[in-house]
CSV table of C-alpha atoms in Angstrom, one decimal:
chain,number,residue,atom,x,y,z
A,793,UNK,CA,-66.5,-73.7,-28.8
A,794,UNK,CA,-63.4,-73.5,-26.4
A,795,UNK,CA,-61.5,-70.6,-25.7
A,796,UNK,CA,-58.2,-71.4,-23.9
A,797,UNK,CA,-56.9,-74.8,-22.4
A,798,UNK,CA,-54.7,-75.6,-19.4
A,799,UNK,CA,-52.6,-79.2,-18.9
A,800,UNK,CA,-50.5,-79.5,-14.9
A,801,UNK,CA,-49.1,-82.6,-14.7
A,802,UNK,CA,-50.7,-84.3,-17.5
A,803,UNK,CA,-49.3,-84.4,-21.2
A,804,UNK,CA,-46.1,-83.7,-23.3
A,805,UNK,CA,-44.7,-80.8,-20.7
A,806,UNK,CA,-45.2,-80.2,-17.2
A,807,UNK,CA,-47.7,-77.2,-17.5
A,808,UNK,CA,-48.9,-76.3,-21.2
A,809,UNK,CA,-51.5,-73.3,-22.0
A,810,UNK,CA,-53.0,-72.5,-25.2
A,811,UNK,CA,-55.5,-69.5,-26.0
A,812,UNK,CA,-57.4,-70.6,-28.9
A,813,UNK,CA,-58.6,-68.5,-32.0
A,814,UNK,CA,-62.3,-69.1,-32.2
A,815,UNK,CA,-62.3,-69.7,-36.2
A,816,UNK,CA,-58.8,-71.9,-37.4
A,817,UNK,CA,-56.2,-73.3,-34.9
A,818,UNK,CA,-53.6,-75.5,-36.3
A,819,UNK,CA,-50.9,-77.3,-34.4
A,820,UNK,CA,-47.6,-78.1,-35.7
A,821,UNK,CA,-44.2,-79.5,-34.9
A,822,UNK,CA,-42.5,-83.2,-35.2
A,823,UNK,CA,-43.7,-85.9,-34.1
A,824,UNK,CA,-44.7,-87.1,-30.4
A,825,UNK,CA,-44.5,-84.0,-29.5
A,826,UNK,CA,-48.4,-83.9,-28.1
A,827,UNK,CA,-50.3,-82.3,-31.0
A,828,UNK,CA,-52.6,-85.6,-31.1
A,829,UNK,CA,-52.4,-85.5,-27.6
A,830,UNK,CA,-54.3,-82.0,-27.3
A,831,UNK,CA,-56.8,-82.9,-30.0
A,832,UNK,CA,-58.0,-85.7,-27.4
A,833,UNK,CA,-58.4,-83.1,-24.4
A,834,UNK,CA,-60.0,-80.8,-26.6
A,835,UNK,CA,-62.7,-83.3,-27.5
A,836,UNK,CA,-62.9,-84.4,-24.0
A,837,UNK,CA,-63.1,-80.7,-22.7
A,838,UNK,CA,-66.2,-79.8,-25.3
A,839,UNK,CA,-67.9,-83.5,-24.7
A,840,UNK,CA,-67.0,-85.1,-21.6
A,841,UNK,CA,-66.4,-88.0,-22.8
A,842,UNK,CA,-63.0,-89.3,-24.2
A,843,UNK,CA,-62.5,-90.1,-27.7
A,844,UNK,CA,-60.0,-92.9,-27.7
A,845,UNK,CA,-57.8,-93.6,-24.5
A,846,UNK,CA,-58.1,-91.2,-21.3
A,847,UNK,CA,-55.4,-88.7,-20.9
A,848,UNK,CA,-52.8,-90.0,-18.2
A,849,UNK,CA,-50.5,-88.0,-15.6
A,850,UNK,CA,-47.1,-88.1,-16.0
A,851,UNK,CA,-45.8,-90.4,-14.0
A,852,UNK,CA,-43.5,-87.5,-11.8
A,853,UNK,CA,-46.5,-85.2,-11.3
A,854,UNK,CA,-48.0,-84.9,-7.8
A,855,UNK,CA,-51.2,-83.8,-9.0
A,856,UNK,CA,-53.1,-83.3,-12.3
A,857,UNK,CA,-55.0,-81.1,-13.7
A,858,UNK,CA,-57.2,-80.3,-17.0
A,859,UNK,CA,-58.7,-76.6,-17.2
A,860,UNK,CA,-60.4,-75.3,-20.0
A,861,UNK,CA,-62.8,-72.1,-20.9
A,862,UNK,CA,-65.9,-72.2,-23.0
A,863,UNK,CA,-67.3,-69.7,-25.2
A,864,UNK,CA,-69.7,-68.7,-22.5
A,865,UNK,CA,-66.7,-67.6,-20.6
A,866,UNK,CA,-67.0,-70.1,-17.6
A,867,UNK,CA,-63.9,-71.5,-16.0
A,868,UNK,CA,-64.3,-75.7,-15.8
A,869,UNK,CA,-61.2,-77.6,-14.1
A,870,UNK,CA,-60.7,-81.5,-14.0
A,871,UNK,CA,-58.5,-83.4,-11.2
A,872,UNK,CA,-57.1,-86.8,-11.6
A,873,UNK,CA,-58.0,-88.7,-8.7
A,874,UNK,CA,-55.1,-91.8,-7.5
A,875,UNK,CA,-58.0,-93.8,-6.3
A,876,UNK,CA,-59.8,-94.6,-8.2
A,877,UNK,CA,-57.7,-93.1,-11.1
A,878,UNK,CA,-60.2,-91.2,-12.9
A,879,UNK,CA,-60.6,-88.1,-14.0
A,880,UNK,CA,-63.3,-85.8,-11.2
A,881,UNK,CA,-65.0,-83.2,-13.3
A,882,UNK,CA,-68.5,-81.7,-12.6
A,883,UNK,CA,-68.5,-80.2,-16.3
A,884,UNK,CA,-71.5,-80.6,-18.5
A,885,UNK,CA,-71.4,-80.1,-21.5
A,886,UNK,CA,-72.9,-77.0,-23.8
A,887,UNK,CA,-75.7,-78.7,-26.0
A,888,UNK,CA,-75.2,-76.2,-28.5
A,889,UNK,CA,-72.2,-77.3,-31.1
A,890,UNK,CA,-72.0,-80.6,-33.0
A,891,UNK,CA,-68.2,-81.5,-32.8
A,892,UNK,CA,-66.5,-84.0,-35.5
A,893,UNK,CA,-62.9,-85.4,-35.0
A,894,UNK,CA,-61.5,-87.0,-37.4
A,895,UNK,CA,-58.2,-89.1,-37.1
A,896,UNK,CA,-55.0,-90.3,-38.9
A,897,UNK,CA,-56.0,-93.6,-39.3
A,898,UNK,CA,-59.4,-92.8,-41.5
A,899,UNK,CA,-61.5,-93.2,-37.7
A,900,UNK,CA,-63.9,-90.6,-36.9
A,901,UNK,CA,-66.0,-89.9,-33.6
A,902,UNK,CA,-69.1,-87.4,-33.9
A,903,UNK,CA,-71.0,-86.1,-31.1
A,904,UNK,CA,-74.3,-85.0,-31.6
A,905,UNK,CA,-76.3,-83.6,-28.2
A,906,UNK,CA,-79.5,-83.7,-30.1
A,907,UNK,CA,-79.0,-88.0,-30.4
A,908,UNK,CA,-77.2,-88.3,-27.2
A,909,UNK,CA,-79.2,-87.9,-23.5
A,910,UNK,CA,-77.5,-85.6,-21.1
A,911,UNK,CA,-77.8,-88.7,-18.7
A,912,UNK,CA,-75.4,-90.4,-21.2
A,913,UNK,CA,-72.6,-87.8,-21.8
A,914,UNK,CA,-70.5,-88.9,-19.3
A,915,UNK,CA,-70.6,-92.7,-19.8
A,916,UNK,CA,-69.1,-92.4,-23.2
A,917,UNK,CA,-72.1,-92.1,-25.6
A,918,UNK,CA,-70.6,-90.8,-28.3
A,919,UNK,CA,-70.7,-92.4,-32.2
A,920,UNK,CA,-66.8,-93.7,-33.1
A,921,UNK,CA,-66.6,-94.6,-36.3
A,922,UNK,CA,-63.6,-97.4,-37.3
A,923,UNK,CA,-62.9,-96.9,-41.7
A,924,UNK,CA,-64.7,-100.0,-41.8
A,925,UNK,CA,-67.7,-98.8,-39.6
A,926,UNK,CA,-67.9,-95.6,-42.3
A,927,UNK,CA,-68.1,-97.9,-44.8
A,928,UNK,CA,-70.5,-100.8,-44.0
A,929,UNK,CA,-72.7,-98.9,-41.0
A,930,UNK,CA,-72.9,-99.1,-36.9
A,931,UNK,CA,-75.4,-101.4,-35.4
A,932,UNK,CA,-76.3,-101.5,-31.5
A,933,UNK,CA,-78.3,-104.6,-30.2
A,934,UNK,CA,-81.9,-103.9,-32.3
A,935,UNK,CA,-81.1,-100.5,-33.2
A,936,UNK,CA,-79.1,-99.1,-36.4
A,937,UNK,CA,-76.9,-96.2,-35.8
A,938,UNK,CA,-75.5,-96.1,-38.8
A,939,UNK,CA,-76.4,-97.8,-42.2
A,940,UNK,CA,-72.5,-96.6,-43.5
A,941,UNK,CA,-71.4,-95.4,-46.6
A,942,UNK,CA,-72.7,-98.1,-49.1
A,943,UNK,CA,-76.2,-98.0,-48.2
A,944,UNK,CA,-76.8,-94.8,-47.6
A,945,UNK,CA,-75.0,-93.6,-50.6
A,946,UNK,CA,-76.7,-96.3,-53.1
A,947,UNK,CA,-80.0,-95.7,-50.8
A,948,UNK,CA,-79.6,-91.7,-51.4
A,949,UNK,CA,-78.8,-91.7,-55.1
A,950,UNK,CA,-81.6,-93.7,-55.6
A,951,UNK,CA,-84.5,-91.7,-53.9
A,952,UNK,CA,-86.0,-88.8,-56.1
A,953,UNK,CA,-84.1,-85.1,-56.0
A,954,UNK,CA,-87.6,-83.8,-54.0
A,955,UNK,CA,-87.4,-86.7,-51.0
A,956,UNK,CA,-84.7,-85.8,-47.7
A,957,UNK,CA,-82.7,-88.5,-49.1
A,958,UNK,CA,-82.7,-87.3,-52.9
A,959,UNK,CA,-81.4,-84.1,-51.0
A,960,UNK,CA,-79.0,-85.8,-48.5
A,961,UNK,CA,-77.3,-86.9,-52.4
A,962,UNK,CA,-77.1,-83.8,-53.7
A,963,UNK,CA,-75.5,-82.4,-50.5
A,964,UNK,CA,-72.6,-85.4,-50.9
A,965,UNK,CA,-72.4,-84.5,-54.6
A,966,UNK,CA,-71.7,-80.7,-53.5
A,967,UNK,CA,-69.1,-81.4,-50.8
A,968,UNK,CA,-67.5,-83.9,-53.1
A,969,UNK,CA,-66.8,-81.3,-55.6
A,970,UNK,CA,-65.6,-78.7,-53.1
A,971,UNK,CA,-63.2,-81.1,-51.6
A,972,UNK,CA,-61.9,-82.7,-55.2
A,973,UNK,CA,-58.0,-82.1,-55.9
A,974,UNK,CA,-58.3,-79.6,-58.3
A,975,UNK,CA,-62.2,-79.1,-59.7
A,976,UNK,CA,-61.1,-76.4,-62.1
A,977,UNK,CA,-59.3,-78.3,-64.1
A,978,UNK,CA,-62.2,-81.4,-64.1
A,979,UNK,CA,-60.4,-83.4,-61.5
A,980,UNK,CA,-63.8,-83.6,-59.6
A,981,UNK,CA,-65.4,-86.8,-57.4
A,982,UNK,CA,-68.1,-87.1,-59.5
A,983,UNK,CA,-70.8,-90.3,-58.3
A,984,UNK,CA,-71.5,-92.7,-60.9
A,985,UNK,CA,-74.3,-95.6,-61.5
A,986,UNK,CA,-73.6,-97.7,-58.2
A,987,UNK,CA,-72.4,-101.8,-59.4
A,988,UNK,CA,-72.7,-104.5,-58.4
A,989,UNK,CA,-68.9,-106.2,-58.1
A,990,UNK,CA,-69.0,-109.1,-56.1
A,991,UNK,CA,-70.8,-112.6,-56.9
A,992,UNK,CA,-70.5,-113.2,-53.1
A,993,UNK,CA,-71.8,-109.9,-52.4
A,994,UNK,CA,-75.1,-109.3,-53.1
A,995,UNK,CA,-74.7,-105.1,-52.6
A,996,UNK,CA,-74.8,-102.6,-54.8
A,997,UNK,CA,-71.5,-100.2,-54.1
A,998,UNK,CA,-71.3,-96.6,-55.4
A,999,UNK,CA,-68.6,-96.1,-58.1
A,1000,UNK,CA,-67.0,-92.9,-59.0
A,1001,UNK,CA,-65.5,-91.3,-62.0
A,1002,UNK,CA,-62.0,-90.4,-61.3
A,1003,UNK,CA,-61.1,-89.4,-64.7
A,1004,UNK,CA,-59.7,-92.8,-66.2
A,1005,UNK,CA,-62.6,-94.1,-65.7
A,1006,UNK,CA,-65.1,-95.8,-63.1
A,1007,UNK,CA,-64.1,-97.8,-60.2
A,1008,UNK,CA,-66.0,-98.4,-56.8
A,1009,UNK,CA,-65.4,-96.3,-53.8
A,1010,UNK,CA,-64.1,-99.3,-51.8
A,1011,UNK,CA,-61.0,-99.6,-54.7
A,1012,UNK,CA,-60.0,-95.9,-54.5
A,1013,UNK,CA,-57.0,-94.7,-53.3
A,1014,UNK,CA,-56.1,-94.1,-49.1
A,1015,UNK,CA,-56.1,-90.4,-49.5
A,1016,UNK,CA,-59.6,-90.5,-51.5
A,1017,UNK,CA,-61.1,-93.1,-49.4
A,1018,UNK,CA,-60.5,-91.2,-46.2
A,1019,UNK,CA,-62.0,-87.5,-48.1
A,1020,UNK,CA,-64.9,-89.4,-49.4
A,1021,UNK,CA,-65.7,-91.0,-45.6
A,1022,UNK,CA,-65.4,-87.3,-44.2
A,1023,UNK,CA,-67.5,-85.9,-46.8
A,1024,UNK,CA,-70.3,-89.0,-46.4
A,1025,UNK,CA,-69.9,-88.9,-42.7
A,1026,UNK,CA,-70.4,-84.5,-42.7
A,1027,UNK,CA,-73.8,-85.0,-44.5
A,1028,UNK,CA,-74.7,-87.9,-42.6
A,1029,UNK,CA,-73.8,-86.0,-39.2
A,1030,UNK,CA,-75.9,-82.9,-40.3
A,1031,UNK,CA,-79.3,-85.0,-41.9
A,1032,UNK,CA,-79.4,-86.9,-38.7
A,1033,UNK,CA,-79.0,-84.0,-36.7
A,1034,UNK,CA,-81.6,-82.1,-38.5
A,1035,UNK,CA,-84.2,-84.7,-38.5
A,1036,UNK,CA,-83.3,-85.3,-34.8
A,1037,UNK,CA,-83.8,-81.7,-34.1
A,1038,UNK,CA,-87.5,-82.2,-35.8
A,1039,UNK,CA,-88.3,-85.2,-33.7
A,1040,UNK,CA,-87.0,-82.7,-31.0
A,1041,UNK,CA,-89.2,-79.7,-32.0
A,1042,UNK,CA,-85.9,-77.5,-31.7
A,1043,UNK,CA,-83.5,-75.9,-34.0
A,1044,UNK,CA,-80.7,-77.3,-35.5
A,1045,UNK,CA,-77.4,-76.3,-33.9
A,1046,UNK,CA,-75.4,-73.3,-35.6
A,1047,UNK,CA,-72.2,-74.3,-34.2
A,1048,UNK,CA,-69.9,-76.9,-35.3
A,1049,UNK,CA,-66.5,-78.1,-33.6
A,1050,UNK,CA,-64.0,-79.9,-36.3
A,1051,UNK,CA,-61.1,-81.4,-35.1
A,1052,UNK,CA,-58.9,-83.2,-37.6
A,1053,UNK,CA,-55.2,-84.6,-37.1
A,1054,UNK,CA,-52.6,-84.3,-39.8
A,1055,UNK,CA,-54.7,-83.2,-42.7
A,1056,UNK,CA,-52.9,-83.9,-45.6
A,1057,UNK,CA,-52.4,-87.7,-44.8
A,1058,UNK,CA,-52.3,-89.4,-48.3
A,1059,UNK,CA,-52.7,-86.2,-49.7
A,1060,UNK,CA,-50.7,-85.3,-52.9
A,1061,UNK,CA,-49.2,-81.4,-52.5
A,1062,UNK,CA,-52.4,-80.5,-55.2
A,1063,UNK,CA,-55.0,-81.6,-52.8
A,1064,UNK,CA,-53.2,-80.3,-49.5
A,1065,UNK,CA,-53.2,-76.9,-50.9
A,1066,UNK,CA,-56.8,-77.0,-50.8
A,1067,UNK,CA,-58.4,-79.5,-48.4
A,1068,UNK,CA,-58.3,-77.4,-45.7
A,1069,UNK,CA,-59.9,-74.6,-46.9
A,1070,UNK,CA,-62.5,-76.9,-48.9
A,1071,UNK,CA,-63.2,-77.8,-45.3
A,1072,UNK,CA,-64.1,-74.7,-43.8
A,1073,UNK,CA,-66.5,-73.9,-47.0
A,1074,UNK,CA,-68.4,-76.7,-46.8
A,1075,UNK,CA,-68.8,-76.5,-42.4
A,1076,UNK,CA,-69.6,-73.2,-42.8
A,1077,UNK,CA,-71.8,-73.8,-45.7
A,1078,UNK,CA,-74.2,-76.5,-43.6
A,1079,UNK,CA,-76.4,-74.2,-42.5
A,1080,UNK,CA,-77.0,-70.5,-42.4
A,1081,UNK,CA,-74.7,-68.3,-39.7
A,1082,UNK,CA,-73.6,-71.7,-39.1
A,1083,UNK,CA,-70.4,-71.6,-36.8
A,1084,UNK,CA,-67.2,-73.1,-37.4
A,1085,UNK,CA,-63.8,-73.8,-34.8
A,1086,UNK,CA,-61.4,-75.9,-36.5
A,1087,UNK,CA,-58.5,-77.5,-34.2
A,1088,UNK,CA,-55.9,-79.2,-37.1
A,1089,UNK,CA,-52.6,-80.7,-37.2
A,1090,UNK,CA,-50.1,-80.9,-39.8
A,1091,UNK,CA,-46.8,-81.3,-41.0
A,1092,UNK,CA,-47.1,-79.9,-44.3
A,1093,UNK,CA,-46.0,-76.5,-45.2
A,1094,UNK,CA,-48.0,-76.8,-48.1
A,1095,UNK,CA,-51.2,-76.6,-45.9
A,1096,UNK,CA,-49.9,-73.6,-44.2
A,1097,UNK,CA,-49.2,-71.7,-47.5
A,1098,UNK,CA,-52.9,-72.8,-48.3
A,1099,UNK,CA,-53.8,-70.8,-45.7
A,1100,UNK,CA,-52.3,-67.6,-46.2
A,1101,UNK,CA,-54.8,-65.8,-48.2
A,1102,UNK,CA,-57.5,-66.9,-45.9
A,1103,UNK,CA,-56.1,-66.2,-42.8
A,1104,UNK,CA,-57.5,-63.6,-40.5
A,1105,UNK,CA,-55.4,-63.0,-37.2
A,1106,UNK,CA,-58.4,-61.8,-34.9
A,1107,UNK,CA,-59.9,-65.3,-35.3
A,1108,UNK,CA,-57.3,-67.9,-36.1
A,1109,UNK,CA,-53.8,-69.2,-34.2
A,1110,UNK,CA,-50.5,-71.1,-34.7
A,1111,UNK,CA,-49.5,-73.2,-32.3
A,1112,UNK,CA,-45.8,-74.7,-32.8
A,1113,UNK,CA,-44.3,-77.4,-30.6
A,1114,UNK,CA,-40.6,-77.6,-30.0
A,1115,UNK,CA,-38.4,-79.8,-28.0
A,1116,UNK,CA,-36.4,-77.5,-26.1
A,1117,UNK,CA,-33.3,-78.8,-23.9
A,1118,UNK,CA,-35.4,-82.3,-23.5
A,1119,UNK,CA,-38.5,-80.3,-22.4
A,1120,UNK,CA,-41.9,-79.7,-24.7
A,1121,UNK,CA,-42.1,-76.1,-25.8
A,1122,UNK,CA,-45.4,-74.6,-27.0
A,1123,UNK,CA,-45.8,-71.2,-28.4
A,1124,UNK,CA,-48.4,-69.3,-30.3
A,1125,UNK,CA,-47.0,-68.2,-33.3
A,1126,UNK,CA,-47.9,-65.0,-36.0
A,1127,UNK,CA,-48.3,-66.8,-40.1
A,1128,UNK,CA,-46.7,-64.6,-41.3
A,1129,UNK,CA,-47.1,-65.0,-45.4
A,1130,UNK,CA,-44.0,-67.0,-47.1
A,1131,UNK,CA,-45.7,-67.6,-50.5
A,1132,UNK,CA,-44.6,-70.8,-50.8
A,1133,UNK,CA,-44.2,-74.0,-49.4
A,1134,UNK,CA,-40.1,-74.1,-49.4
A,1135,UNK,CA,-40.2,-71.0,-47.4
A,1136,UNK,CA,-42.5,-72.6,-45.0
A,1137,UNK,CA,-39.6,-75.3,-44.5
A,1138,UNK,CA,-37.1,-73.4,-43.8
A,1139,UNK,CA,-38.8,-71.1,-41.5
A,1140,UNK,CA,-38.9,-71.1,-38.0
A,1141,UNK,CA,-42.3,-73.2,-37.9
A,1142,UNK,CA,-40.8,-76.3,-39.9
A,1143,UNK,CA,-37.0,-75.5,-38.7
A,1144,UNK,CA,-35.1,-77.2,-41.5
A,1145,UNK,CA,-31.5,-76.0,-42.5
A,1146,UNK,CA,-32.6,-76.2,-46.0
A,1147,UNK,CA,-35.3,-77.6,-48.1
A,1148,UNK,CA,-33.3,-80.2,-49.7
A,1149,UNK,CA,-31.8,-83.4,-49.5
A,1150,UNK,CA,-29.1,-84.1,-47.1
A,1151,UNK,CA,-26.8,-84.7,-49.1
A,1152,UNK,CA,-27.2,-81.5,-51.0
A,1153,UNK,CA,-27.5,-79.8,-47.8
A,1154,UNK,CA,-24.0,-81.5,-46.8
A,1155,UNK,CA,-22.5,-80.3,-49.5
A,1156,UNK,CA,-23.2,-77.2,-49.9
A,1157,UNK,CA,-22.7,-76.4,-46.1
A,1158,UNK,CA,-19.0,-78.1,-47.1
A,1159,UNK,CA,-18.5,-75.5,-49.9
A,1160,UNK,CA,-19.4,-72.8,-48.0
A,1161,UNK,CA,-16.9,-74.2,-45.3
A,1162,UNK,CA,-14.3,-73.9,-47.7
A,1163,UNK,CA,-14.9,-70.4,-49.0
A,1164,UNK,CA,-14.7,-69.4,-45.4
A,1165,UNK,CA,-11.3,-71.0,-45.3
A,1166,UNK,CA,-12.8,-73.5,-42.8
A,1167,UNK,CA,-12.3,-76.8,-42.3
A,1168,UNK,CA,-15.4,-79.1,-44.1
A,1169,UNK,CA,-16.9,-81.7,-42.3
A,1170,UNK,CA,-17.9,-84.4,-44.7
A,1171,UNK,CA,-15.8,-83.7,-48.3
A,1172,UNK,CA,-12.4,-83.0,-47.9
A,1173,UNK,CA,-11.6,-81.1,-50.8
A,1174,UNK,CA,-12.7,-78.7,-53.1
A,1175,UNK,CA,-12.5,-81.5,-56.0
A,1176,UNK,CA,-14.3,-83.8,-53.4
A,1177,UNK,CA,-17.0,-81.1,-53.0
A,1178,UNK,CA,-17.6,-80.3,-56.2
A,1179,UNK,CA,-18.4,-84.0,-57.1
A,1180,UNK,CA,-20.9,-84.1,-54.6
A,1181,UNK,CA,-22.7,-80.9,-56.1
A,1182,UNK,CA,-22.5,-82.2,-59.4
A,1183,UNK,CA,-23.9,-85.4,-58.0
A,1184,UNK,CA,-26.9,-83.5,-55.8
A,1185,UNK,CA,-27.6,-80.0,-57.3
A,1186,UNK,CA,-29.2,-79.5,-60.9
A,1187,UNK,CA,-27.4,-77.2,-63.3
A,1188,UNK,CA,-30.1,-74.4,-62.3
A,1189,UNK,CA,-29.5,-74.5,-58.6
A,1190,UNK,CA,-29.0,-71.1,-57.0
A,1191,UNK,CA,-26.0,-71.8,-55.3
A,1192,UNK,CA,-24.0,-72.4,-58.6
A,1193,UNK,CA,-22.6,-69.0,-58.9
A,1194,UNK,CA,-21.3,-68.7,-55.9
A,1195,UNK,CA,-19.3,-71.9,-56.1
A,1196,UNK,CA,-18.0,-71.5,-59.6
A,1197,UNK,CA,-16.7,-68.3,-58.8
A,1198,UNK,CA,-15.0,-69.7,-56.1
A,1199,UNK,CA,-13.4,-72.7,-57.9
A,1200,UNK,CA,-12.0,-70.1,-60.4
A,1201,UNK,CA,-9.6,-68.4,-58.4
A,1202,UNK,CA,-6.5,-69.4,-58.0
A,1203,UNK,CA,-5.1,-71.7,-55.3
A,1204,UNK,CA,-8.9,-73.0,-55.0
């Protein structure tokens, strides 16, 4: 688990700190503005290896600098050396968290320390997982890492209930359901006989019921595809670890890391105002006490107004990034409770004018021009104006009122 994080020279801005909440943190704000960025640091900082590309100074910085507390409340710090431009860090890391990180693009890296040898941490032994690599398995030389989605899955739902691997099943068929779109209403993933599809392919592939019927996972949509991966690659993760831990005669760990960047990619607005705390029920629900920091990114106010009724502000932060005078901002942030997802647009977090289109938005900031006996900057008069509400606001629109009142008196 990491408790606060410290960037000189190296990032979005200058100097950037951020004290993390040790259940939820999520990270907001447009585009390039480093939210990715920090995700990559914070996997580096908790495995000491780096994910995808190293972080980089920037390129006016004299020195750089990477500082970080863990939840055993020792200070670690990281120097970029010129020569021989690496990063100089004497950090080890804790063996006592499994950490997940799952990206954008449908790739996910998992770090286990019960399969990976403290002599290997810092050369990059870690297990990065391409969407194809989830689905058809990670081989190195003669060993098999990972037999992928399709076997496992087919292998699984094969075995009987009683055998690890009848259970490994059941576990997918649980998180599945918690992390469907809307189970109450029967919109579930729900495994079907695995087919065969292919007369070049010899496989068996899992199928799923989706409500119109059955199709095979490799045929769903992005958005499903990229659930179903997590959810195969959560149970995978945890009944490897486990059996690793027995090999190991030790426990299983009862801590678990989960970064994941802009969770509601391909995500229609019913699933995003669930996935995320699907999520956290079924991390938490691995294992008993078990342990869960979750670092997420998003642009979706309908993620945030998920969150409100689970939110807790002793163990869970905001982060929002701003652009300020051509300089990164970051600030830790209260959620304060909107109710609803247009609220969350228009608030400080999200920072648009109005949720709208622009051309509604240009319009109605014309009328209101107008009624202030101000000059409008895009219709020219009030005739002009209210053509372009007719044209952009429905007959139920809030605003209405206000502008037919207006139009009504003389002179208008």
């Amino acid at each position: 688990m990491l408790r606060s994080l410290k960037l000189v020279g190296v990032g979005p801005a200058p100097e950037m700190e951020m004290e993390f909440g040790s259940r939820i943190n999520v990270m907001t704000g447009d585009n390039g503005l480093g939210k990715s960025f920090v995700l990559d640091v914070i996997w580096w900082a908790l495995s000491g290896t780096w994910a995808g590309l190293p972080a980089w100074p920037r390129a006016e910085a004299e020195a750089a600098s990477i500082e970080f507390q863990s939840d055993d409340g020792s200070f670690e710090k990281a120097t970029f050396l010129t020569k021989p431009q690496t990063w100089l860090s004497e950090h080890v890391p804790s063996d006592n968290h499994i950490l997940i990180y799952a990206r954008v693009d449908g790739s996910v890296t998992i770090w286990d320390p019960s399969r990976t040898s403290r002599e290997d941490w810092t050369s990059g032994s870690i297990y990065n997982f391409s969407a194809d690599d989830i689905t058809n398995g990670i081989k190195a030389k003669e060993q098999v890492i990972c037999r992928g989605l399709i076997e496992d899955w087919v292998t699984w739902q094969e075995k009987k209930l009683e055998t690890p691997s009848g259970q490994a099943f059941l576990h997918l068929c649980r998180i599945l359901e918690t992390l469907s779109p809307n189970p109450e209403d029967g919109e579930t993933i729900r495994p079907t006989p695995p087919a065969r599809i292919f007369t070049s392919d010899a496989r068996a592939f899992p199928t799923i019921d989706i409500g119109y019927g059955n199709i095979p996972i490799i045929h769903a949509s992005a958005g499903m595809r990229r659930i179903i991966g997590l959810a195969y690659l959560i149970v995978w993760t945890w009944h490897e670890h486990v059996e690793a831990s027995r090999i190991l005669k030790q426990d299983p760990v009862k801590n678990i890391v989960f970064l994941m960047d802009e969770v509601e990619n391909h995500l229609h607005p019913e699933w995003q105002r669930r996935i995320l705390p699907a999520l956290l029920k079924v991390l938490e629900g691995l294992n008993d006490g078990m342990q869960v920091q979750a670092h997420i990114t998003t642009h979706a106010p309908m993620v945030l107004a998920s969150l409100e009724p689970h939110w807790n502000d002793e163990t869970d932060e905001l982060f929002v990034f701003n652009l300020k005078e051509g300089r990164v901002v970051l600030n830790a942030e209260e959620l304060v409770p909107r109710g609803d997802a247009s609220r969350w647009l228009t608030s400080h977090v999200f920072n648009l004018h109005m949720a709208r289109s622009i051309e509604a938005e240009r319009a109605i900031d014309d009328a209101k021009a107008m009624m202030r006996g101000e000059e409008p900057q895009f219709h020219k008069t009030p005739e002009d104006i209210d053509k372009a509400l007719h044209h952009t606001l429905p007959g139920q629109d809030p605003f209405w009122p206000r502008w037919l009142v207006f139009m009504e008196k003389p002179g208008a």
